[in-house]
């Protein structure tokens, strides 16, 4: 029988893999055969999830620091000898404020993590992905596809919109090396990042109703799309921008 979505023998890095969407992706990749390096800033969180999964290796690596990023990639190559999949997932959401209320430091912090961070890690990973003909998956957002009334997080939206364009640019630049680059734009997914927005049942109902399918997403919803892009089954798919959002961006 044809076995689909098999990641046996593949080495994956999932940035921000200690919780939320990144952890959902890492768990599904491991279930489908991959060895998964999960990264983040908090060692305690990484150790906690790594100790529950023999296919995980947790490495502390802040995407804002090129030295930490390069050391992490070097460690992965030293340990496993190859890299097949990179998921650019680590990200932060700033406080919701109108544009004229954001100061430059807040703006720069978000761009440094959500955009320059993805540049740093992808740059360090490319020489190794060129050897394996690997797959890069960028986690953008519905907020990168369109503006939403009341969602005033301009640095975040700008970083996510830029990641959509970079997906297409990197897909073109590295297609000859058989590196595929694809992008997922989630709607609201139930994670620590979004929990502060639905503390009450009424808020939850409001957010669920924002999605035509009638509910917000789970990390697993996003992980299933990432698995398709990671596996060789999608070998003819590159530069794709996939909304996994319960239809939110259609409104
Ligand atoms: P989350 O639960 O807050 O998890 C964020 C992850 O990123 C954590 O593992 C965190 O670990 C890591 N991280 C943050 N800053 C980092 C840094 N400087 N270096 C390395 N790791 C860092 O968030 P999430 O909801 O799962 O979001 C994951 C991605 O999906 C983000 O890019 C987010 O923008 C995107 N997204 C989320 C939603 C949503 O509704 N949840 C919707 C659309 C897109 P440490 O804190 O230990 O560093």
XYZ file of C-alpha atoms and ligand atoms in Angstrom:
299
model
C 0.000 0.000 0.000
C 1.194 3.519 -0.815
C 2.330 5.199 2.399
C 1.640 8.917 2.291
C 3.193 11.710 4.355
C 6.092 9.606 5.573
C 9.019 11.479 7.148
C 11.119 8.411 8.047
C 14.811 9.296 8.366
C 14.239 13.027 7.949
C 15.783 15.616 10.269
C 13.559 18.603 10.960
C 14.010 21.850 12.871
C 10.903 23.541 14.256
C 11.695 26.963 15.725
C 9.451 27.835 18.659
C 8.719 24.123 19.000
C 8.293 24.155 22.777
C 4.591 25.002 22.712
C 1.556 26.001 20.676
C 1.600 25.578 16.902
C 5.315 24.671 16.826
C 4.829 21.849 19.326
C 1.808 20.569 17.366
C 3.931 20.470 14.207
C 6.887 18.819 15.978
C 4.641 16.114 17.470
C 3.007 15.256 14.139
C 6.375 15.198 12.327
C 7.781 12.845 14.993
C 4.697 10.608 14.749
C 5.348 10.361 10.998
C 8.977 9.300 11.427
C 11.083 12.466 11.639
C 13.659 13.348 14.247
C 12.720 16.843 15.349
C 14.932 19.566 16.792
C 12.766 22.016 18.692
C 14.090 25.441 19.609
C 13.082 28.331 21.839
C 14.511 30.653 24.473
C 13.207 28.861 27.546
C 15.245 25.759 28.450
C 12.748 24.521 31.039
C 9.935 24.386 28.452
C 12.205 22.654 25.915
C 13.415 20.071 28.461
C 9.856 19.368 29.586
C 8.543 18.501 26.119
C 11.770 16.783 24.964
C 11.675 14.443 27.969
C 8.244 13.204 26.807
C 9.287 12.370 23.240
C 12.324 10.285 22.264
C 12.252 11.772 18.729
C 12.765 15.333 20.066
C 15.987 17.189 20.735
C 15.511 20.556 22.461
C 18.136 23.238 21.796
C 18.036 26.718 23.327
C 18.360 29.170 20.443
C 17.026 32.704 20.225
C 16.197 33.656 16.616
C 17.285 37.246 17.438
C 20.898 36.136 17.959
C 22.891 35.011 14.883
C 25.541 33.286 17.024
C 22.915 31.155 18.794
C 21.228 30.391 15.463
C 24.507 29.365 13.774
C 25.595 27.284 16.798
C 22.239 25.473 16.775
C 22.469 24.639 13.052
C 26.094 23.469 13.480
C 25.064 21.257 16.398
C 22.271 19.684 14.321
C 24.686 18.896 11.477
C 27.346 17.576 13.884
C 24.794 15.296 15.557
C 22.682 14.104 12.614
C 24.834 14.870 9.546
C 21.965 16.408 7.584
C 18.966 18.735 7.611
C 15.806 18.071 5.579
C 13.055 20.316 6.931
C 13.014 23.798 8.460
C 9.825 25.209 9.976
C 10.120 28.958 10.604
C 7.503 29.128 13.330
C 8.957 31.145 16.263
C 7.097 34.402 16.647
C 5.718 36.983 19.044
C 2.553 39.079 19.025
C 2.912 42.593 20.465
C 0.273 44.439 22.492
C -2.600 45.613 20.320
C -2.152 49.365 19.763
C -2.854 51.847 17.002
C 0.108 52.622 14.750
C 0.842 56.081 16.228
C 1.031 54.569 19.731
C 3.805 52.067 18.922
C 7.312 53.159 19.824
C 10.304 52.254 17.701
C 11.632 49.696 20.174
C 8.363 47.722 20.133
C 8.341 47.838 16.331
C 11.970 46.651 16.116
C 11.483 43.838 18.666
C 8.684 42.302 16.597
C 10.491 42.681 13.269
C 13.718 41.299 14.786
C 11.939 38.113 15.906
C 9.255 37.513 13.280
C 11.121 38.644 10.175
C 14.871 39.095 10.655
C 14.815 35.953 12.820
C 13.425 33.923 9.896
C 16.098 35.440 7.627
C 18.898 34.526 10.077
C 17.890 30.920 10.468
C 17.019 30.317 6.821
C 20.360 31.792 5.717
C 22.209 29.440 8.088
C 20.123 26.425 6.997
C 20.286 26.907 3.202
C 23.738 25.306 2.587
C 22.528 22.137 4.346
C 19.104 22.112 2.671
C 20.910 22.465 -0.686
C 22.548 19.096 0.034
C 19.308 17.350 0.985
C 16.905 19.120 -1.398
C 14.898 20.078 1.658
C 11.646 21.791 2.522
C 11.146 25.164 4.242
C 7.786 25.990 5.790
C 7.124 29.567 6.866
C 4.402 30.187 9.424
C 2.857 33.513 8.493
C -0.699 34.539 9.454
C -4.052 35.679 8.114
C -2.828 39.055 9.391
C -0.242 38.980 6.598
C -2.938 38.456 3.965
C -5.273 41.330 4.808
C -6.038 44.060 7.342
C -8.597 43.265 10.052
C -10.656 45.924 11.772
C -9.590 46.107 15.427
C -6.446 43.969 14.958
C -3.971 46.810 15.403
C -0.615 45.073 15.394
C 1.174 46.685 12.460
C 4.689 45.385 13.100
C 3.245 41.870 13.393
C 1.142 42.217 10.225
C 4.097 43.721 8.328
C 6.386 40.870 9.412
C 3.808 38.269 8.342
C 3.105 39.950 4.977
C 6.855 40.107 4.312
C 7.165 36.400 5.058
C 4.567 35.661 2.369
C 6.617 37.536 -0.218
C 9.881 35.977 0.990
C 8.295 32.534 0.593
C 7.786 33.235 -3.111
C 11.218 34.820 -3.514
C 13.041 31.955 -1.756
C 10.975 29.400 -3.697
C 12.222 30.932 -6.951
C 15.814 31.411 -5.777
C 16.262 27.829 -4.582
C 14.031 25.755 -6.878
C 17.097 24.669 -8.871
C 18.556 23.236 -5.650
C 15.304 21.263 -5.175
C 14.552 23.253 -2.025
C 10.813 23.854 -1.736
C 9.514 26.847 0.218
C 5.867 27.053 1.251
C 3.857 29.141 3.663
C 0.907 28.624 6.009
C -1.365 31.477 7.099
C -3.343 30.381 10.166
C -6.452 32.132 11.469
C -6.868 32.318 15.252
C -5.378 29.183 16.810
C -5.871 28.264 20.463
C -2.400 28.787 22.006
C -0.751 30.847 24.764
C -0.343 33.648 22.199
C -4.081 34.095 21.722
C -5.528 33.001 25.101
C -5.510 36.568 26.524
C -8.063 37.520 23.822
C -10.772 35.088 24.964
C -10.834 34.998 28.721
C -14.642 34.829 28.794
C -17.086 32.479 27.031
C -18.540 35.513 25.250
C -15.123 36.442 23.810
C -14.608 32.820 22.760
C -17.952 32.749 20.965
C -17.065 35.997 19.187
C -13.717 34.639 17.973
C -15.226 31.307 16.908
C -17.838 33.213 14.883
C -15.104 35.197 13.106
C -14.270 31.938 11.310
C -16.932 30.837 8.752
C -16.293 27.175 9.723
C -17.515 28.211 13.192
C -14.501 27.574 15.397
C -10.980 28.757 16.008
C -8.151 26.395 15.065
C -5.971 23.965 16.970
C -2.207 23.463 16.605
C -3.044 20.093 14.974
C -5.042 21.845 12.208
C -1.904 23.741 11.243
C 0.389 20.739 11.789
C -1.498 18.658 9.196
C -0.853 21.316 6.531
C 2.818 21.546 7.576
C 3.130 17.761 7.278
C 1.976 17.905 3.653
C 4.566 20.574 2.812
C 7.313 18.677 4.676
C 6.718 15.312 3.024
C 8.003 14.285 -0.415
C 4.340 13.898 -1.485
C 4.343 17.674 -2.092
C 7.500 17.531 -4.248
C 5.796 19.563 -7.008
C 4.539 22.269 -4.637
C 6.646 25.346 -3.976
C 5.855 29.018 -3.353
C 2.354 28.070 -2.139
C 0.590 30.321 0.367
C -2.033 28.240 2.173
C -4.668 29.826 4.426
C -5.489 27.331 7.210
C -8.017 29.536 8.890
C -11.557 28.171 8.928
C -12.284 30.614 6.095
C -11.453 33.720 8.174
C -9.520 35.460 5.401
C -12.438 35.031 2.951
C -14.621 37.508 4.828
P 3.176 30.629 21.282
O 2.281 29.593 21.836
O 3.366 31.913 21.987
O 4.607 29.941 20.997
C 5.646 30.720 20.458
C 6.902 29.882 20.366
O 7.941 30.697 19.798
C 7.395 29.401 21.717
O 7.974 28.121 21.577
C 8.464 30.427 22.061
O 9.393 29.866 22.958
C 9.057 30.681 20.673
N 9.776 31.955 20.555
C 9.311 33.210 20.782
N 10.289 34.107 20.596
C 11.395 33.405 20.238
C 12.727 33.752 19.927
N 13.155 35.025 19.963
N 13.608 32.775 19.589
C 13.202 31.479 19.563
N 11.963 31.075 19.867
C 11.076 32.036 20.201
O 2.703 31.057 19.793
P 1.850 30.275 18.692
O 0.474 30.779 18.769
O 2.129 28.823 18.751
O 2.488 30.900 17.372
C 3.459 30.227 16.594
C 3.598 30.946 15.260
O 2.329 30.959 14.597
C 4.011 32.419 15.403
O 4.883 32.774 14.353
C 2.694 33.145 15.249
O 2.871 34.464 14.778
C 1.997 32.267 14.230
N 0.542 32.415 14.229
C -0.175 32.145 15.357
C -1.551 32.290 15.324
C -2.407 32.003 16.516
O -3.630 32.331 16.455
N -1.912 31.391 17.577
C -2.203 32.715 14.152
C -1.427 32.995 13.037
C -0.059 32.823 13.080
P 10.209 30.790 24.025
O 9.224 31.749 24.611
O 10.785 29.814 24.976
O 11.257 31.479 23.219
